[in-house]
CSV table of C-alpha atoms in Angstrom, one decimal:
chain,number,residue,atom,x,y,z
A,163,UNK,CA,0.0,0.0,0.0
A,164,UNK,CA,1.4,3.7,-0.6
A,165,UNK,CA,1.4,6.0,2.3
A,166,UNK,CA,0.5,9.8,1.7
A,167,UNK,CA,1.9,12.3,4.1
A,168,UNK,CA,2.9,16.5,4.2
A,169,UNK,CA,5.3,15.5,8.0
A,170,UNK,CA,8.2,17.0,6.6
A,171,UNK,CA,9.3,17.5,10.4
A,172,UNK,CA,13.2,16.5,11.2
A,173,UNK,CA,11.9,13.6,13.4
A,174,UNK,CA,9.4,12.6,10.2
A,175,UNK,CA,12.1,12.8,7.3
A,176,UNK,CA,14.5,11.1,9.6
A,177,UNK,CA,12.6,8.2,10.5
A,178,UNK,CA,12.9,6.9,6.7
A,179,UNK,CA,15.9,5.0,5.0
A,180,UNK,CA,16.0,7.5,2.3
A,181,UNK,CA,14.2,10.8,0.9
A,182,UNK,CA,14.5,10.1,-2.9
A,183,UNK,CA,13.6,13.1,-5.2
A,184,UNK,CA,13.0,12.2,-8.9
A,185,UNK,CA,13.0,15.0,-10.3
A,186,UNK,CA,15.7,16.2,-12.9
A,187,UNK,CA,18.9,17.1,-12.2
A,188,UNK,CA,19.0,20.8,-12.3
A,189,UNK,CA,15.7,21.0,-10.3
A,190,UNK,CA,17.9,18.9,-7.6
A,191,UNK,CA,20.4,21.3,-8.0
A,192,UNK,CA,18.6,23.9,-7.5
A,193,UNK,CA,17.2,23.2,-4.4
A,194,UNK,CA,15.8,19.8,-2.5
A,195,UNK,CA,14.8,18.4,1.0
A,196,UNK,CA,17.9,18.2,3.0
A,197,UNK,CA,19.2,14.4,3.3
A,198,UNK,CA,17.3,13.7,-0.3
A,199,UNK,CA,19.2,11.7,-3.1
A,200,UNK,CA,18.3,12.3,-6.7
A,201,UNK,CA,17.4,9.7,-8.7
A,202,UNK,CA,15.2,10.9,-11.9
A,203,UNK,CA,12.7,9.5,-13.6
A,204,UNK,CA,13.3,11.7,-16.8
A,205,UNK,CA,16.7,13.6,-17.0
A,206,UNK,CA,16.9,17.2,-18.0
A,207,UNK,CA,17.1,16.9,-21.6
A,208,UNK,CA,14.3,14.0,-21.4
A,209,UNK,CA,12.2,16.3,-20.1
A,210,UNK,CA,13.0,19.1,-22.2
A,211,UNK,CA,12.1,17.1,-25.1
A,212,UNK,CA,8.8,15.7,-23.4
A,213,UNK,CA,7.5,18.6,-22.8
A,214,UNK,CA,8.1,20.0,-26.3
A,215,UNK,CA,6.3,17.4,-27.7
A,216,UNK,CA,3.7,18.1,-25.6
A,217,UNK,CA,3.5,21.7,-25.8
A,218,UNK,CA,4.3,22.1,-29.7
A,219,UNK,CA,3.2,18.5,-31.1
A,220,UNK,CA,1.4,15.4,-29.8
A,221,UNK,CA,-0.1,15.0,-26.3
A,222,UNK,CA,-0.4,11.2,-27.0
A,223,UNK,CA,3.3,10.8,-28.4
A,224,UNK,CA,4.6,12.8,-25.5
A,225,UNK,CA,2.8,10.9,-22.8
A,226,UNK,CA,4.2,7.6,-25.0
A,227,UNK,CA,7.5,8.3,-25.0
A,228,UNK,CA,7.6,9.9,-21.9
A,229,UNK,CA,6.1,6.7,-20.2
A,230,UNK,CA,8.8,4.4,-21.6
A,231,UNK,CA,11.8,6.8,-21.1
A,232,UNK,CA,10.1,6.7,-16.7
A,233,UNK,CA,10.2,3.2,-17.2
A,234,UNK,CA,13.3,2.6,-18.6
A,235,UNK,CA,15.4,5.1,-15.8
A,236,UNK,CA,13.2,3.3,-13.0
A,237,UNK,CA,14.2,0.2,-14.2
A,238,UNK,CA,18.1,1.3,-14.1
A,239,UNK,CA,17.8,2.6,-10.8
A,240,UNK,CA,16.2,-0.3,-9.3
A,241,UNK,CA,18.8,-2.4,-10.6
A,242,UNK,CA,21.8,0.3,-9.3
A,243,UNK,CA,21.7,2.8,-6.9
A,244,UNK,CA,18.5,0.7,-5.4
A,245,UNK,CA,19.8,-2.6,-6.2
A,246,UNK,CA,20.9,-3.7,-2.3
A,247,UNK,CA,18.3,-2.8,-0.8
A,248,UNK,CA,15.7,-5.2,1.1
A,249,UNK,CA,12.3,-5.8,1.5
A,250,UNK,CA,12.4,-3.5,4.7
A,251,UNK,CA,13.6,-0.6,2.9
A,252,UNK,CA,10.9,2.2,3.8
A,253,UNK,CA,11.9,5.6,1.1
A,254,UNK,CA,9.7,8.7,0.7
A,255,UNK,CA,9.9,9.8,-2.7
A,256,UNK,CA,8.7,13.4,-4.1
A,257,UNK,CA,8.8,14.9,-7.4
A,258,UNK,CA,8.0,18.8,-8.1
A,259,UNK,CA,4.2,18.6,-7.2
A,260,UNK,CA,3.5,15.4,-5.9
A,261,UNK,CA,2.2,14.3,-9.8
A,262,UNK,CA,2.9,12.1,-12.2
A,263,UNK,CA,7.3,11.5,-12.2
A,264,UNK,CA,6.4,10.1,-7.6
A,265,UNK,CA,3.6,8.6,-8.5
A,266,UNK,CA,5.3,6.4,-11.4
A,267,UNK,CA,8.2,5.6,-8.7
A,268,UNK,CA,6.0,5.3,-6.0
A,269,UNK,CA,3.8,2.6,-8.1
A,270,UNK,CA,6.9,0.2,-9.1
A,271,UNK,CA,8.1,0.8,-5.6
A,272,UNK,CA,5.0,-0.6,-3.9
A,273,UNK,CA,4.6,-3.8,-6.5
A,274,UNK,CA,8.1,-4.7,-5.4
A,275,UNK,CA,6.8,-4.7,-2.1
A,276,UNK,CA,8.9,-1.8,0.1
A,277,UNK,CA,6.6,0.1,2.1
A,278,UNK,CA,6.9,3.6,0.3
A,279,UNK,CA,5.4,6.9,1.1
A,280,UNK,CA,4.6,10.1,-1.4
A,281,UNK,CA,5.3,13.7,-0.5
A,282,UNK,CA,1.8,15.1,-0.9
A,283,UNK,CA,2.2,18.2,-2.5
A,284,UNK,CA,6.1,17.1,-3.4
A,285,UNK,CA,8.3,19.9,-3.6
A,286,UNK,CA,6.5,22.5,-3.4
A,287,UNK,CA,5.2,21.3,0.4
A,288,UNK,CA,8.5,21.7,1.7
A,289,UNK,CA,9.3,24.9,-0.4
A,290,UNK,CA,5.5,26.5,1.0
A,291,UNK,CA,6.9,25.2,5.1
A,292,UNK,CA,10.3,26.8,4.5
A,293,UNK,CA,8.8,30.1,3.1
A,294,UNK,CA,6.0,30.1,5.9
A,295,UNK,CA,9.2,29.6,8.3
A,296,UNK,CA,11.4,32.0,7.2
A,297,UNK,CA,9.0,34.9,5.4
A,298,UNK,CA,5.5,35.1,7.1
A,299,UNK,CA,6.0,33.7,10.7
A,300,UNK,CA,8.2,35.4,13.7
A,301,UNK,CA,11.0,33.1,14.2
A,302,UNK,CA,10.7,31.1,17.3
A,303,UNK,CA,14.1,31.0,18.5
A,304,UNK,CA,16.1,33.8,21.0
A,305,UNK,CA,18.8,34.6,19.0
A,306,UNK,CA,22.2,35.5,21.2
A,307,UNK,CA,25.2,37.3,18.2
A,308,UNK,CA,28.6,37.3,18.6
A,309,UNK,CA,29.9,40.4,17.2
A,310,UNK,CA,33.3,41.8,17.2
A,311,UNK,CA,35.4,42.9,14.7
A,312,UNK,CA,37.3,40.8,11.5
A,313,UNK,CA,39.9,38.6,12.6
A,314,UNK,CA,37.9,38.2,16.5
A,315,UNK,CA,37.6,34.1,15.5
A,316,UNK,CA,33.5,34.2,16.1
A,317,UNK,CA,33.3,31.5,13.3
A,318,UNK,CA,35.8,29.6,15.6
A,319,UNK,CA,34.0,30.3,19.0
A,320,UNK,CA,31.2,29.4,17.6
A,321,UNK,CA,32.7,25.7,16.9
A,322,UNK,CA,33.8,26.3,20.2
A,323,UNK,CA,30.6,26.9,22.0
A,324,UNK,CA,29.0,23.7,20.1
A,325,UNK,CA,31.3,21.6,21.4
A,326,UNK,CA,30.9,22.6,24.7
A,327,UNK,CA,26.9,21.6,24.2
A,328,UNK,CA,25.4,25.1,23.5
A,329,UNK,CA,23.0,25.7,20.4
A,330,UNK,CA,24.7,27.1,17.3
A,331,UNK,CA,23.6,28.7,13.7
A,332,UNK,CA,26.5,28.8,11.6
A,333,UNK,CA,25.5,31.2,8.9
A,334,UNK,CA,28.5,31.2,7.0
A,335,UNK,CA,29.0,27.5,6.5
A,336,UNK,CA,25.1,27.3,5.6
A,337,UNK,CA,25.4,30.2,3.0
A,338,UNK,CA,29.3,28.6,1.8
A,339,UNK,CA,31.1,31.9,2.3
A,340,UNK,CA,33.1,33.8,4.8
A,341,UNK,CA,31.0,36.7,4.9
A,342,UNK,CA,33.6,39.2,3.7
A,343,UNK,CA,35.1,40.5,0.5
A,344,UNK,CA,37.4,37.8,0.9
A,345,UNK,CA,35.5,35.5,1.9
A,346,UNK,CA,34.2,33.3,-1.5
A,347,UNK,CA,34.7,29.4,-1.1
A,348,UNK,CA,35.2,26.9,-3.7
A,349,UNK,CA,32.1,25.4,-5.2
A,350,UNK,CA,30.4,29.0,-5.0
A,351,UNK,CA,27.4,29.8,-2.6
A,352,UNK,CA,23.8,27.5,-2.9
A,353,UNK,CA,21.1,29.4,-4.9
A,354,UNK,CA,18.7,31.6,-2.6
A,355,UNK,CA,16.5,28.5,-2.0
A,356,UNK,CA,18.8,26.1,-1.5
A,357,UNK,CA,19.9,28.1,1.6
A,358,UNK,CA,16.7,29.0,2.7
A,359,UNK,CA,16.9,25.0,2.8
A,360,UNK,CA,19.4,24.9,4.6
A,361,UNK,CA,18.4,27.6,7.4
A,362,UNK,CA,15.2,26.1,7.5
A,363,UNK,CA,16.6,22.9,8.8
A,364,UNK,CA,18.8,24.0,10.7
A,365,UNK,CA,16.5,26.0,12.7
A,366,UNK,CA,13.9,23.3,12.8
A,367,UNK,CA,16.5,20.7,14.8
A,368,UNK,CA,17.3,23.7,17.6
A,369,UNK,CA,14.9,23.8,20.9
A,370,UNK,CA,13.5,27.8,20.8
A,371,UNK,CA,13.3,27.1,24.8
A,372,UNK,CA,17.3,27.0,25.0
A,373,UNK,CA,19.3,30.9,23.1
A,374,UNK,CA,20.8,30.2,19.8
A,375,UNK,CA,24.4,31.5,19.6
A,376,UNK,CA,25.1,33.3,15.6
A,377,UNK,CA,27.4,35.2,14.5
A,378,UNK,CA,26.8,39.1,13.5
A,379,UNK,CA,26.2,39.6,10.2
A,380,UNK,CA,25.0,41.9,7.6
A,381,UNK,CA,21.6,41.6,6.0
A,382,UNK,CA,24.0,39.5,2.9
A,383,UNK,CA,26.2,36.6,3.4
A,384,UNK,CA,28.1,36.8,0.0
A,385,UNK,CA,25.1,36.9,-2.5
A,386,UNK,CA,22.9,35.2,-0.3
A,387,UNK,CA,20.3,37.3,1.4
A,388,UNK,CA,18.9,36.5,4.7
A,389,UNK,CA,15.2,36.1,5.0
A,390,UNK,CA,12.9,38.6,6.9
A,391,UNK,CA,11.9,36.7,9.9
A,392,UNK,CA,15.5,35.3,10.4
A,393,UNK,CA,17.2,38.8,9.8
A,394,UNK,CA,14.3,40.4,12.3
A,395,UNK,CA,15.0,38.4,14.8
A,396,UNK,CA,19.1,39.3,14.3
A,397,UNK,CA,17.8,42.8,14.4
A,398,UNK,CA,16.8,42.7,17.7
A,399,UNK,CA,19.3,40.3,19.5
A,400,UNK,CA,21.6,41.2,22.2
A,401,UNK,CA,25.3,40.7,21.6
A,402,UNK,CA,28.4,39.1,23.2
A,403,UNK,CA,31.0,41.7,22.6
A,404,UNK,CA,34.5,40.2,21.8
A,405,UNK,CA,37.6,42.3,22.1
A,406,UNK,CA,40.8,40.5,20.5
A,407,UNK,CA,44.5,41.7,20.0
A,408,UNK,CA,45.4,43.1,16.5
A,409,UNK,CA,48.4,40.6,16.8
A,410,UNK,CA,45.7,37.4,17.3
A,411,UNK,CA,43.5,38.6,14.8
A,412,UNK,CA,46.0,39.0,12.0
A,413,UNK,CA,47.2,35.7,12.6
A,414,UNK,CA,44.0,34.5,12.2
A,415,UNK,CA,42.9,36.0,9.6
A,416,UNK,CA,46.4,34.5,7.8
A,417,UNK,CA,45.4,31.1,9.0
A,418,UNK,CA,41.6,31.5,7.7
A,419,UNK,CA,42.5,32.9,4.8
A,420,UNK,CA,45.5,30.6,3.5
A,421,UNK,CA,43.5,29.6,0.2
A,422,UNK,CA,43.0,33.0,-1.3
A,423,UNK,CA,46.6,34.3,0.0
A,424,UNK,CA,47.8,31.3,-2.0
A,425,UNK,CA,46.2,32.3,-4.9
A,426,UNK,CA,47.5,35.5,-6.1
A,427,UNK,CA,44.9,36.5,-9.2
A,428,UNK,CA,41.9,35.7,-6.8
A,429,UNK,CA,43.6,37.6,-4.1
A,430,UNK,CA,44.4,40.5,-6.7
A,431,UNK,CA,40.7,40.4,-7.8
A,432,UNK,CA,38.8,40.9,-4.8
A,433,UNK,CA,41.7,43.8,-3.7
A,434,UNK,CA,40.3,45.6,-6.7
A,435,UNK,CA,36.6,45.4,-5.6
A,436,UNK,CA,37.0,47.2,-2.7
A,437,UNK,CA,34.7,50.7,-1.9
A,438,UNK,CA,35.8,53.5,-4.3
A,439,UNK,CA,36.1,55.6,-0.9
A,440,UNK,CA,39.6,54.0,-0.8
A,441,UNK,CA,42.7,56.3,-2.4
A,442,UNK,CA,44.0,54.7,-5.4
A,443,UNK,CA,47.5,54.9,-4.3
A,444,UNK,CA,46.5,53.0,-0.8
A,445,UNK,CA,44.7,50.4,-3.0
A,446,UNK,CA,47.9,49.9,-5.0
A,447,UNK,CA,50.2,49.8,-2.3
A,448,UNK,CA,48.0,46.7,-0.7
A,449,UNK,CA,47.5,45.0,-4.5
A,450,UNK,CA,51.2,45.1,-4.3
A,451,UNK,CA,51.5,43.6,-0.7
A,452,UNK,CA,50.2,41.0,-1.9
A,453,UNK,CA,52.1,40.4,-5.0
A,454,UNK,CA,55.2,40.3,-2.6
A,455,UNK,CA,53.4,37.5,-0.6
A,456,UNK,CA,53.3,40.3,2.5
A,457,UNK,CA,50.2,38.7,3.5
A,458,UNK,CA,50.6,39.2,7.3
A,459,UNK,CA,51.0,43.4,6.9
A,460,UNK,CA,48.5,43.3,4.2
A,461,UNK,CA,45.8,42.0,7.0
A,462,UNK,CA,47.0,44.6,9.0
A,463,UNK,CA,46.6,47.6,6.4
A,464,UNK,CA,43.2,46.2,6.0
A,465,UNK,CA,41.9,46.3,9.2
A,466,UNK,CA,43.2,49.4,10.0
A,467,UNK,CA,42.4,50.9,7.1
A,468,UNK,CA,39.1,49.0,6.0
A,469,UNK,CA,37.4,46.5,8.4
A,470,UNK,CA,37.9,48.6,11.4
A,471,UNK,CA,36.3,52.1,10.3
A,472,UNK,CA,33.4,49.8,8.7
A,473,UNK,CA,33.0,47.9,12.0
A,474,UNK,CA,32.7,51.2,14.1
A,475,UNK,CA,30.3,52.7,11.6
A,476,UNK,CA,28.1,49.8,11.6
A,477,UNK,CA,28.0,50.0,15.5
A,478,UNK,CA,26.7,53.4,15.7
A,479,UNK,CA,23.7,52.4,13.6
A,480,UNK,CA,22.3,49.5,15.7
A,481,UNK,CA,20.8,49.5,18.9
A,482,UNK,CA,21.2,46.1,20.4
A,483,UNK,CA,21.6,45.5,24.0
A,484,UNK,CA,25.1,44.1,25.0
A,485,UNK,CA,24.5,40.9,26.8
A,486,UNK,CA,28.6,40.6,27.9
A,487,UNK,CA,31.8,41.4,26.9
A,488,UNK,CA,34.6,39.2,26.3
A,489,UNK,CA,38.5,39.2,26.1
A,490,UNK,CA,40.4,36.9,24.5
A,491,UNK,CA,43.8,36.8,24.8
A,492,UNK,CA,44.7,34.5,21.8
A,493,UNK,CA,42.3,32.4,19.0
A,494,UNK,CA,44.5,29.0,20.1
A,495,UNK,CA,42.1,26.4,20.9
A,496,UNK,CA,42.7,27.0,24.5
A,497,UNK,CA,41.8,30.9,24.4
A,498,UNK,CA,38.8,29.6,22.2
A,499,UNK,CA,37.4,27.1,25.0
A,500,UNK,CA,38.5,29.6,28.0
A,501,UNK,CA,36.0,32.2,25.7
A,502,UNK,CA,33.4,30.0,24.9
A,503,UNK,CA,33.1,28.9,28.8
A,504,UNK,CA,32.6,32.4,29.4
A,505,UNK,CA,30.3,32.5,26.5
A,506,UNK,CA,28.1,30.1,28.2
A,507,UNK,CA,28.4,31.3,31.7
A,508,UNK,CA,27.0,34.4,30.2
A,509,UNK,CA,24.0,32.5,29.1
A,510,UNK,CA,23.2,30.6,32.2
A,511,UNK,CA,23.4,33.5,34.1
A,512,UNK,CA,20.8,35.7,32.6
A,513,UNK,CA,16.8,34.4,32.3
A,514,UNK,CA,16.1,33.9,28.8
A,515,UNK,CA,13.0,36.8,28.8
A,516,UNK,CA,15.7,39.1,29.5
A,517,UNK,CA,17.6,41.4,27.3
A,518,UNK,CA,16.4,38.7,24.7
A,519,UNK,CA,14.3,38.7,21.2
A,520,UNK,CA,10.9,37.2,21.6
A,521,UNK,CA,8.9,36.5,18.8
């Protein structure tokens, strides 16, 4: 028998063996449940020719050939990517709206005999819950930011602090970039939905009875833009204030930084793409820096000269209440546990209605 259901809870999409999604390829690419695996039923040029036929020529030969070209690719993936799995294998599979690609999985599934369950709605279900989430609803969670300027390791106290058992949003790793004009990673970003994907998960699996410890950002993380509810919420959070020596923070912006440093065009590139505000003989001077490999000074000139002013100017626009302040003496793993201790003392010590965003 196929099972219907629209639970697209963490506890729901984890309690099956897999989350298939038969849709094409670029749909996949472009966004899909977290945890899904894609195995089509028509690939992308398949269904670019399908739906030709079916727009330009014959509805009959287009449902024909469409039909065999399902049954053939169902066929090769029971006999590959499906091929070791038992009788007790329980999938939930999902195509754009819960039509005809699941339901042609879903039948050839159930004749085999796995119990198998279709996404009502397919795609679009988890899109319309992530959208709800993250555009039309207040989010649920008290949001606690560390903020402090470049170089102050919050990506690496953050690590930090989730080892030490607090609740964490990464934003950075979720949106694949560093959050600065240096900051592009290999692979490039996730389109707009996929990270509204990810966010959505991520906030979904974190209790909004226990703070949530981010990092400070802008309303942009790269090209990605945060959603309404999420950047609200950021809006109004209190802050942990960390204060780092320029020494510390050069090194560690060195240390994060090794790929681009080692790759002087990139490097070059994004020196050229900084705010015109900057004298063209200052811009030169650091373009050159870093054609000498001078990468330690050039972190130096920048913060001084770029990250700095922007950090203070940003601070005299928001109004967000400081929660603590916190001194780190180094970013060595053992300054990064003694901070986020005090991180988390912080957080015990203060009732969450307090000084806190509430939905």
């Amino acid at each position: 028998m196929i099972r219907r259901t629209a639970d697209l809870s963490p506890a729901a999409r984890d309690g099956f063996d897999a989350i298939i999604d038969v849709r094409s390829p670029a749909e996949f690419a472009l966004d899909h449940i977290p945890g899904a695996i894609n195995l089509p039923v028509l690939d992308d040029e398949q269904r670019a020719a399908v739906g030709t036929e079916y727009v330009q020529g014959s509805k009959f030969l287009a449902r024909r050939t469409g039909a065999a070209l399902v049954a053939r690719n169902i066929a090769a993936h029971l006999e590959g990517a499906l091929g070791d799995r038992d009788g007790s294998f329980r999938p939930l599979v999902y195509c754009w709206r819960g039509g005809q690609r699941s339901g042609a999985m879903v039948t050839v599934m159930d004749q085999v005999g796995w119990p198998v369950t279709v996404l009502d709605g397919g795609y679009q279900t988890w899109r319309r819950q992530a959208t709800a989430a993250l555009y039309d609803q207040p989010l649920a969670h008290r949001l606690v930011l560390l903020d402090g300027p470049t170089g102050s390791g919050k990506t690496a106290l953050l690590t930090a602090l989730a080892g030490q058992g607090a609740q964490t949003l990464d934003l950075e790793a979720l949106a694949a970039h560093r959050g600065s004009l240096f900051g592009a990673l290999p692979g490039g970003q996730p389109s707009q939905k996929a990270f509204e994907t990810r966010l959505h998960d991520a906030l979904s699996r974190l209790d909004p009875a226990r703070p949530v410890v981010a990092e400070a950002e802008s309303s942009k993380i790269g090209a990605r833009v945060l959603p309404p509810s999420l950047w609200a919420a950021m809006s109004a959070a209190p802050v942990i204030e960390l204060t780092v020596p320029l020494a510390a923070r050069v090194a560690h912006i060195v240390e994060t930084y090794a790929d681009i440093a080692a790759d002087p065009a990139a490097l070059d590139l994004a020196l050229t793409r900084l705010p015109r505000h900057h004298a063209k003989a200052a811009v030169a001077e650091w373009r050159a820096m870093a054609a000498r490999g001078e990468i330690a000074g050039l972190a130096a000139a920048l913060i001084e000269a770029h990250y700095d002013p922007a950090y203070r100017r940003t601070g005299q626009t928001r109004d967000r209440p400081v929660l603590d302040r916190v001194v780190l003496r180094d970013l060595t793993p053992a300054g990064l546990a003694a901070a986020a201790r005090a991180v988390m003392t912080a957080l015990d010590a203060r009732p969450l209605d307090v000084g806190m965003n509430r939905p």
